[in-house]
Amino acid sequence: MTYQVTIEPIGMTIEVEEDQTILDAALRQGVWLPFACGHGTCGTCKVQVTDGFFDIGEASSFALMDIEREENKVLACCCKPESDMVIEADVDEDDDFLGYLVEDYQAKVIEIKDLSPTIKGIRLEIDRAMQFQAGQYVNIQLPDIEGTRAFSIANSPNEEGIIELHIRKVAGGAATTYVHDNLQEGDEIDLSGPYGQFFVRKSDDRGVIFIAGGSGLSSPQSMILDLLESGDERIIYLFQGARDVAELYNREIFENLMKEYSNFRYIPALNAPKDEDQWTGFTGFVHEAVADYFENKCSGHKAYLCGPPPMIDAAISTLMQSRLFEKDIHTERFLSAADGANEQSRSALFKHI
């Protein structure tokens, strides 16, 4: 059975299959409702039901309080229609966002390599080309792992039929442990995408500052490759933070890009280099490298931050103290089992602070 769900105030109607969530149906039909966690714990996808019957799903009591339930508010990522419905929602609109439809794909693992002691690079060949914007992510389904997991795409959109992922092994993470210990070249997995609204605002031609920590490098890598390959002439800065040289992965890629493109700057920072690293670059946290490089004067740029929450928070503080406005800072936060959250709680919401 299929239900009609009308989304106000835009007046668009989508078709929702039985046992399908409103959010999943919307994304697959080009309607980008605001969302983040995707499984009922953050409340970002909260909408108002004005007509119809529904199953509220497994919405967290923290994300959807009792009084809100009484007011017929629901979380689009959990709610499943039981009749035709009308909802009110704030639909994200940005002229730079292309809004490619979410689709299902079959993928074959064609390469697995160690990028660092804790991060593996996984290259997937998918059954057909996927249209995506640099900075977006996919959900993958792994054997014997309940639910899907979200990982950012690391390669350029220009590389058709290939999806590259950077996956860090985290303590207590069933999916990342499987990838590191069990996944083999030749294995086949299912995935869906593209998801997310973390993307470069190309209509704004100001210089861009990318700040990345750990496997948070994946989205900036895709975005930087896309900009440079398209001939974009704005000044592009990448600040990459890591603990030591062993964790500073893909360093050679960016050093080579700096030689090839005069508008690209690469500034790595190590917060705990080892003696044997013989490190001569910046020593300290990555947000400190930004402050040092720009001398606390970051105005006139757009900033894109990707990594664990503590890094993001520190970088936001540094940028705002360096005269960069909130509207010019875009973030992608990674949450995993290592952060005391379910591994699936990696933020999929990419927007202003």
Tab-separated table of C-alpha atoms in Angstrom:
chain	number	residue	atom	x	y	z
A	1	MET	CA	0.000	0.000	0.000
A	2	THR	CA	1.164	3.527	-0.812
A	3	TYR	CA	0.210	6.677	1.088
A	4	GLN	CA	0.227	10.288	-0.074
A	5	VAL	CA	2.030	12.700	2.249
A	6	THR	CA	1.690	16.398	1.467
A	7	ILE	CA	4.454	18.637	2.777
A	8	GLU	CA	3.512	22.209	3.605
A	9	PRO	CA	4.228	25.049	3.041
A	10	ILE	CA	5.839	23.929	-0.239
A	11	GLY	CA	2.705	22.023	-1.263
A	12	MET	CA	4.612	19.003	-2.566
A	13	THR	CA	3.146	15.518	-2.252
A	14	ILE	CA	5.308	12.417	-1.965
A	15	GLU	CA	4.420	8.738	-2.081
A	16	VAL	CA	5.358	6.700	0.985
A	17	GLU	CA	5.314	2.918	0.879
A	18	GLU	CA	3.935	0.834	3.720
A	19	ASP	CA	6.583	0.436	6.438
A	20	GLN	CA	8.690	3.269	4.927
A	21	THR	CA	9.564	6.383	6.914
A	22	ILE	CA	8.552	9.826	5.718
A	23	LEU	CA	12.196	10.929	5.642
A	24	ASP	CA	13.373	8.016	3.511
A	25	ALA	CA	10.587	8.566	1.002
A	26	ALA	CA	11.221	12.311	0.874
A	27	LEU	CA	14.951	11.970	0.193
A	28	ARG	CA	14.310	9.422	-2.541
A	29	GLN	CA	11.923	11.888	-4.221
A	30	GLY	CA	14.138	14.945	-3.999
A	31	VAL	CA	12.607	16.607	-0.937
A	32	TRP	CA	15.386	17.363	1.538
A	33	LEU	CA	13.753	17.602	4.937
A	34	PRO	CA	16.162	18.684	7.693
A	35	PHE	CA	17.680	15.658	9.435
A	36	ALA	CA	20.780	14.533	11.287
A	37	CYS	CA	21.078	11.219	13.153
A	38	GLY	CA	18.527	9.390	11.011
A	39	HIS	CA	17.250	7.126	13.785
A	40	GLY	CA	15.218	9.182	16.240
A	41	THR	CA	17.728	10.508	18.761
A	42	CYS	CA	18.459	14.132	17.803
A	43	GLY	CA	15.099	15.712	16.928
A	44	THR	CA	16.359	17.626	13.890
A	45	CYS	CA	13.732	16.100	11.573
A	46	LYS	CA	10.781	17.057	13.782
A	47	VAL	CA	7.651	17.936	11.796
A	48	GLN	CA	4.049	18.839	12.623
A	49	VAL	CA	1.279	16.482	11.509
A	50	THR	CA	-1.886	18.402	10.628
A	51	ASP	CA	-3.887	15.513	9.177
A	52	GLY	CA	-3.705	11.729	9.013
A	53	PHE	CA	-2.800	8.653	11.034
A	54	PHE	CA	0.681	7.317	11.660
A	55	ASP	CA	3.003	5.045	13.617
A	56	ILE	CA	5.322	7.305	15.604
A	57	GLY	CA	8.126	4.732	15.513
A	58	GLU	CA	11.068	4.442	17.890
A	59	ALA	CA	11.543	8.141	18.586
A	60	SER	CA	13.639	8.906	21.654
A	61	SER	CA	11.789	10.565	24.529
A	62	PHE	CA	14.568	13.152	24.616
A	63	ALA	CA	14.202	13.998	20.924
A	64	LEU	CA	10.390	13.973	21.018
A	65	MET	CA	8.900	14.877	24.378
A	66	ASP	CA	5.495	13.714	25.615
A	67	ILE	CA	3.927	17.148	25.184
A	68	GLU	CA	5.157	17.251	21.580
A	69	ARG	CA	3.646	13.839	20.908
A	70	GLU	CA	0.323	15.125	22.244
A	71	GLU	CA	0.623	18.043	19.800
A	72	ASN	CA	0.981	15.570	16.893
A	73	LYS	CA	4.635	16.298	16.301
A	74	VAL	CA	6.692	13.405	14.910
A	75	LEU	CA	10.229	12.651	13.773
A	76	ALA	CA	10.290	12.128	10.012
A	77	CYS	CA	13.120	9.590	10.310
A	78	CYS	CA	10.928	7.290	12.457
A	79	CYS	CA	7.347	8.082	11.523
A	80	LYS	CA	5.527	5.721	9.141
A	81	PRO	CA	2.148	6.740	7.666
A	82	GLU	CA	-0.951	4.634	8.272
A	83	SER	CA	-3.109	6.841	6.027
A	84	ASP	CA	-2.647	9.813	3.728
A	85	MET	CA	-1.092	12.662	5.720
A	86	VAL	CA	-0.359	16.373	5.704
A	87	ILE	CA	2.722	17.641	7.534
A	88	GLU	CA	4.362	21.019	8.069
A	89	ALA	CA	8.155	21.127	7.765
A	90	ASP	CA	11.017	23.529	7.165
A	91	VAL	CA	12.510	22.329	3.889
A	92	ASP	CA	16.180	23.149	3.393
A	93	GLU	CA	16.763	25.331	0.349
A	94	ASP	CA	20.134	26.471	-0.979
A	95	ASP	CA	20.836	27.481	-4.568
A	96	ASP	CA	24.178	25.637	-4.448
A	97	PHE	CA	22.607	22.360	-3.336
A	98	LEU	CA	21.881	20.027	-6.261
A	99	GLY	CA	19.616	17.633	-4.350
A	100	TYR	CA	20.395	14.389	-6.146
A	101	LEU	CA	17.907	11.612	-5.433
A	102	VAL	CA	18.815	8.943	-2.895
A	103	GLU	CA	18.973	5.512	-4.534
A	104	ASP	CA	20.062	1.969	-3.655
A	105	TYR	CA	23.245	0.489	-5.114
A	106	GLN	CA	25.173	-2.768	-5.076
A	107	ALA	CA	28.907	-2.424	-4.551
A	108	LYS	CA	31.981	-4.623	-4.855
A	109	VAL	CA	35.087	-4.030	-2.746
A	110	ILE	CA	37.953	-3.550	-5.213
A	111	GLU	CA	40.674	-2.240	-2.887
A	112	ILE	CA	41.449	-2.142	0.829
A	113	LYS	CA	44.552	-0.390	2.098
A	114	ASP	CA	45.937	0.852	5.393
A	115	LEU	CA	45.937	4.646	5.366
A	116	SER	CA	47.130	4.837	8.969
A	117	PRO	CA	47.343	2.456	11.955
A	118	THR	CA	43.661	3.150	12.685
A	119	ILE	CA	42.141	4.095	9.305
A	120	LYS	CA	41.511	1.937	6.251
A	121	GLY	CA	40.798	3.188	2.755
A	122	ILE	CA	38.014	1.235	1.046
A	123	ARG	CA	37.321	1.588	-2.678
A	124	LEU	CA	33.984	0.314	-3.956
A	125	GLU	CA	32.846	-0.268	-7.504
A	126	ILE	CA	29.106	0.357	-7.705
A	127	ASP	CA	26.691	-1.152	-10.206
A	128	ARG	CA	26.068	2.210	-11.899
A	129	ALA	CA	27.283	5.780	-11.605
A	130	MET	CA	26.065	7.788	-8.610
A	131	GLN	CA	25.486	11.507	-8.882
A	132	PHE	CA	26.669	13.203	-5.698
A	133	GLN	CA	28.069	16.484	-4.484
A	134	ALA	CA	31.522	16.483	-2.963
A	135	GLY	CA	31.044	16.353	0.807
A	136	GLN	CA	28.064	13.985	0.819
A	137	TYR	CA	27.991	10.475	2.275
A	138	VAL	CA	26.541	6.998	1.790
A	139	ASN	CA	24.876	4.491	4.115
A	140	ILE	CA	26.337	0.999	3.880
A	141	GLN	CA	24.864	-2.312	5.019
A	142	LEU	CA	27.398	-4.843	6.302
A	143	PRO	CA	26.781	-8.596	6.778
A	144	ASP	CA	25.399	-9.579	10.186
A	145	ILE	CA	25.452	-5.928	11.359
A	146	GLU	CA	22.085	-4.507	12.384
A	147	GLY	CA	21.209	-1.261	10.664
A	148	THR	CA	23.239	0.835	8.255
A	149	ARG	CA	26.333	2.963	8.868
A	150	ALA	CA	27.143	6.329	7.336
A	151	PHE	CA	30.546	7.129	5.829
A	152	SER	CA	31.602	10.193	3.866
A	153	ILE	CA	32.684	9.864	0.252
A	154	ALA	CA	36.378	10.691	-0.180
A	155	ASN	CA	36.809	10.657	-3.961
A	156	SER	CA	35.865	13.275	-6.520
A	157	PRO	CA	32.403	13.157	-8.145
A	158	ASN	CA	34.285	13.072	-11.455
A	159	GLU	CA	35.400	9.479	-10.758
A	160	GLU	CA	32.334	7.671	-12.068
A	161	GLY	CA	31.243	4.341	-10.652
A	162	ILE	CA	33.650	4.463	-7.708
A	163	ILE	CA	33.029	5.265	-4.043
A	164	GLU	CA	36.041	5.706	-1.745
A	165	LEU	CA	35.620	5.627	2.038
A	166	HIS	CA	38.008	6.294	4.934
A	167	ILE	CA	36.977	4.165	7.915
A	168	ARG	CA	38.548	4.493	11.344
A	169	LYS	CA	38.378	1.536	13.719
A	170	VAL	CA	36.730	2.562	16.979
A	171	ALA	CA	36.528	0.628	20.216
A	172	GLY	CA	33.096	-0.951	20.591
A	173	GLY	CA	32.121	-0.231	16.991
A	174	ALA	CA	30.691	-3.377	15.420
A	175	ALA	CA	30.693	-2.004	11.877
A	176	THR	CA	34.167	-0.485	11.874
A	177	THR	CA	35.575	-3.599	13.545
A	178	TYR	CA	34.013	-5.711	10.798
A	179	VAL	CA	35.535	-3.502	8.108
A	180	HIS	CA	39.007	-3.683	9.652
A	181	ASP	CA	38.990	-7.363	10.619
A	182	ASN	CA	36.688	-9.161	8.177
A	183	LEU	CA	36.004	-7.192	4.993
A	184	GLN	CA	37.875	-8.573	1.979
A	185	GLU	CA	38.504	-7.440	-1.571
A	186	GLY	CA	35.846	-9.012	-3.767
A	187	ASP	CA	33.133	-8.816	-1.097
A	188	GLU	CA	29.795	-7.348	-2.131
A	189	ILE	CA	27.785	-4.942	0.002
A	190	ASP	CA	24.646	-2.835	-0.369
A	191	LEU	CA	24.657	0.930	-0.007
A	192	SER	CA	22.382	3.904	-0.532
A	193	GLY	CA	23.027	7.553	-1.194
A	194	PRO	CA	23.895	10.280	-1.604
A	195	TYR	CA	22.977	11.842	1.735
A	196	GLY	CA	23.914	15.051	3.492
A	197	GLN	CA	24.080	18.761	2.873
A	198	PHE	CA	27.749	19.383	3.546
A	199	PHE	CA	28.944	20.929	0.287
A	200	VAL	CA	30.916	23.884	-1.046
A	201	ARG	CA	28.909	27.016	-1.740
A	202	LYS	CA	30.432	27.537	-5.172
A	203	SER	CA	28.417	30.679	-5.889
A	204	ASP	CA	30.454	32.390	-3.148
A	205	ASP	CA	33.918	32.842	-4.653
A	206	ARG	CA	35.744	33.731	-1.437
A	207	GLY	CA	38.711	31.634	-0.339
A	208	VAL	CA	37.851	28.452	1.551
A	209	ILE	CA	39.369	27.052	4.730
A	210	PHE	CA	39.036	23.302	5.276
A	211	ILE	CA	39.801	21.980	8.769
A	212	ALA	CA	39.922	18.196	9.142
A	213	GLY	CA	40.740	15.785	11.932
A	214	GLY	CA	41.215	12.006	11.718
A	215	SER	CA	39.013	10.253	9.156
A	216	GLY	CA	37.160	13.561	8.887
A	217	LEU	CA	39.581	14.195	6.035
A	218	SER	CA	37.346	12.243	3.650
A	219	SER	CA	34.783	14.962	2.881
A	220	PRO	CA	37.345	17.789	2.533
A	221	GLN	CA	39.449	15.573	0.259
A	222	SER	CA	36.466	15.066	-2.056
A	223	MET	CA	35.583	18.762	-1.976
A	224	ILE	CA	39.148	19.906	-2.656
A	225	LEU	CA	39.618	17.468	-5.547
A	226	ASP	CA	36.316	18.600	-7.053
A	227	LEU	CA	37.248	22.286	-6.841
A	228	LEU	CA	40.730	21.853	-8.273
A	229	GLU	CA	39.688	19.479	-11.054
A	230	SER	CA	36.960	21.899	-12.146
A	231	GLY	CA	39.496	24.717	-12.537
A	232	ASP	CA	38.264	26.752	-9.577
A	233	GLU	CA	40.711	29.599	-8.948
A	234	ARG	CA	39.822	30.615	-5.395
A	235	ILE	CA	42.479	30.135	-2.706
A	236	ILE	CA	41.958	26.802	-0.938
A	237	TYR	CA	43.478	26.006	2.459
A	238	LEU	CA	43.552	22.567	4.060
A	239	PHE	CA	44.481	22.273	7.729
A	240	GLN	CA	44.853	18.584	8.611
A	241	GLY	CA	45.200	17.561	12.242
A	242	ALA	CA	46.641	14.283	13.515
A	243	ARG	CA	48.439	12.878	16.532
A	244	ASP	CA	51.689	11.888	14.826
A	245	VAL	CA	53.163	11.261	11.378
A	246	ALA	CA	51.728	7.732	11.179
A	247	GLU	CA	48.197	9.134	11.573
A	248	LEU	CA	48.785	11.973	9.080
A	249	TYR	CA	47.467	9.980	6.164
A	250	ASN	CA	47.320	11.017	2.486
A	251	ARG	CA	49.939	13.658	3.183
A	252	GLU	CA	51.656	12.941	-0.144
A	253	ILE	CA	48.431	13.536	-2.071
A	254	PHE	CA	48.082	17.057	-0.734
A	255	GLU	CA	51.765	17.882	-1.039
A	256	ASN	CA	51.557	16.904	-4.708
A	257	LEU	CA	48.388	18.954	-5.187
A	258	MET	CA	50.189	21.962	-3.745
A	259	LYS	CA	52.905	21.540	-6.389
A	260	GLU	CA	50.344	21.182	-9.176
A	261	TYR	CA	47.924	23.959	-8.191
A	262	SER	CA	49.165	27.413	-7.226
A	263	ASN	CA	45.913	28.238	-5.409
A	264	PHE	CA	46.122	25.302	-2.968
A	265	ARG	CA	47.740	25.530	0.473
A	266	TYR	CA	48.331	22.534	2.765
A	267	ILE	CA	49.081	22.997	6.478
A	268	PRO	CA	49.368	19.782	8.537
A	269	ALA	CA	49.501	19.915	12.345
A	270	LEU	CA	50.588	17.214	14.809
A	271	ASN	CA	49.606	17.474	18.465
A	272	ALA	CA	51.868	14.664	19.754
A	273	PRO	CA	54.666	13.924	17.270
A	274	LYS	CA	57.118	11.179	18.193
A	275	ASP	CA	60.856	11.784	18.379
A	276	GLU	CA	61.413	9.456	15.441
A	277	ASP	CA	58.976	11.502	13.334
A	278	GLN	CA	61.573	14.295	13.115
A	279	TRP	CA	58.632	16.633	12.661
A	280	THR	CA	59.452	20.177	11.533
A	281	GLY	CA	55.912	21.351	10.783
A	282	PHE	CA	53.374	22.917	13.143
A	283	THR	CA	53.147	21.238	16.540
A	284	GLY	CA	49.821	21.672	18.305
A	285	PHE	CA	46.137	21.141	17.662
A	286	VAL	CA	44.735	21.873	14.243
A	287	HIS	CA	42.651	24.856	15.378
A	288	GLU	CA	45.825	26.371	16.834
A	289	ALA	CA	47.480	25.969	13.442
A	290	VAL	CA	44.642	27.966	11.878
A	291	ALA	CA	45.030	30.784	14.402
A	292	ASP	CA	48.792	30.814	13.902
A	293	TYR	CA	48.635	30.794	10.100
A	294	PHE	CA	46.033	33.539	9.761
A	295	GLU	CA	47.231	35.498	12.800
A	296	ASN	CA	43.652	35.418	14.137
A	297	LYS	CA	42.308	37.157	11.029
A	298	CYS	CA	40.075	34.745	9.097
A	299	SER	CA	37.470	37.188	7.787
A	300	GLY	CA	36.728	37.066	4.084
A	301	HIS	CA	36.627	33.257	3.876
A	302	LYS	CA	34.185	30.358	4.030
A	303	ALA	CA	35.113	27.532	6.407
A	304	TYR	CA	34.246	23.830	6.258
A	305	LEU	CA	34.990	21.735	9.348
A	306	CYS	CA	34.932	17.959	9.499
A	307	GLY	CA	35.919	15.686	12.380
A	308	PRO	CA	35.146	14.703	15.973
A	309	PRO	CA	33.037	17.084	18.112
A	310	PRO	CA	35.885	18.396	20.334
A	311	MET	CA	37.872	19.416	17.258
A	312	ILE	CA	34.830	21.045	15.672
A	313	ASP	CA	34.005	23.032	18.813
A	314	ALA	CA	37.581	24.260	19.212
A	315	ALA	CA	37.790	25.225	15.540
A	316	ILE	CA	34.491	27.128	15.643
A	317	SER	CA	35.688	29.110	18.651
A	318	THR	CA	38.979	29.922	16.926
A	319	LEU	CA	37.311	30.998	13.686
A	320	MET	CA	34.765	33.226	15.392
A	321	GLN	CA	37.474	34.828	17.518
A	322	SER	CA	39.320	35.360	14.238
A	323	ARG	CA	36.419	37.414	12.839
A	324	LEU	CA	34.663	34.786	10.771
A	325	PHE	CA	30.875	35.006	11.007
A	326	GLU	CA	28.674	32.074	11.984
A	327	LYS	CA	26.944	32.043	8.589
A	328	ASP	CA	30.290	31.343	6.910
A	329	ILE	CA	31.112	28.248	8.997
A	330	HIS	CA	29.772	24.843	7.942
A	331	THR	CA	30.360	21.678	9.938
A	332	GLU	CA	30.251	17.910	9.769
A	333	ARG	CA	30.528	16.193	13.155
A	334	PHE	CA	31.474	12.549	13.539
A	335	LEU	CA	29.968	10.611	16.456
A	336	SER	CA	30.768	6.946	17.012
A	337	ALA	CA	30.849	4.284	19.675
A	338	ALA	CA	34.120	5.836	20.807
A	339	ASP	CA	32.222	9.006	21.658
A	340	GLY	CA	29.827	7.137	23.913
A	341	ALA	CA	27.111	7.043	21.300
A	342	ASN	CA	25.669	4.426	19.030
A	343	GLU	CA	27.937	4.142	16.006
A	344	GLN	CA	25.075	5.118	13.761
A	345	SER	CA	24.843	8.522	15.459
A	346	ARG	CA	27.231	10.173	13.055
A	347	SER	CA	25.793	13.506	12.153
A	348	ALA	CA	24.326	13.736	8.714
A	349	LEU	CA	23.277	17.336	9.092
A	350	PHE	CA	25.580	19.777	7.375
A	351	LYS	CA	24.506	23.351	7.874
A	352	HIS	CA	25.332	26.569	9.644
A	353	ILE	CA	26.168	26.263	13.332
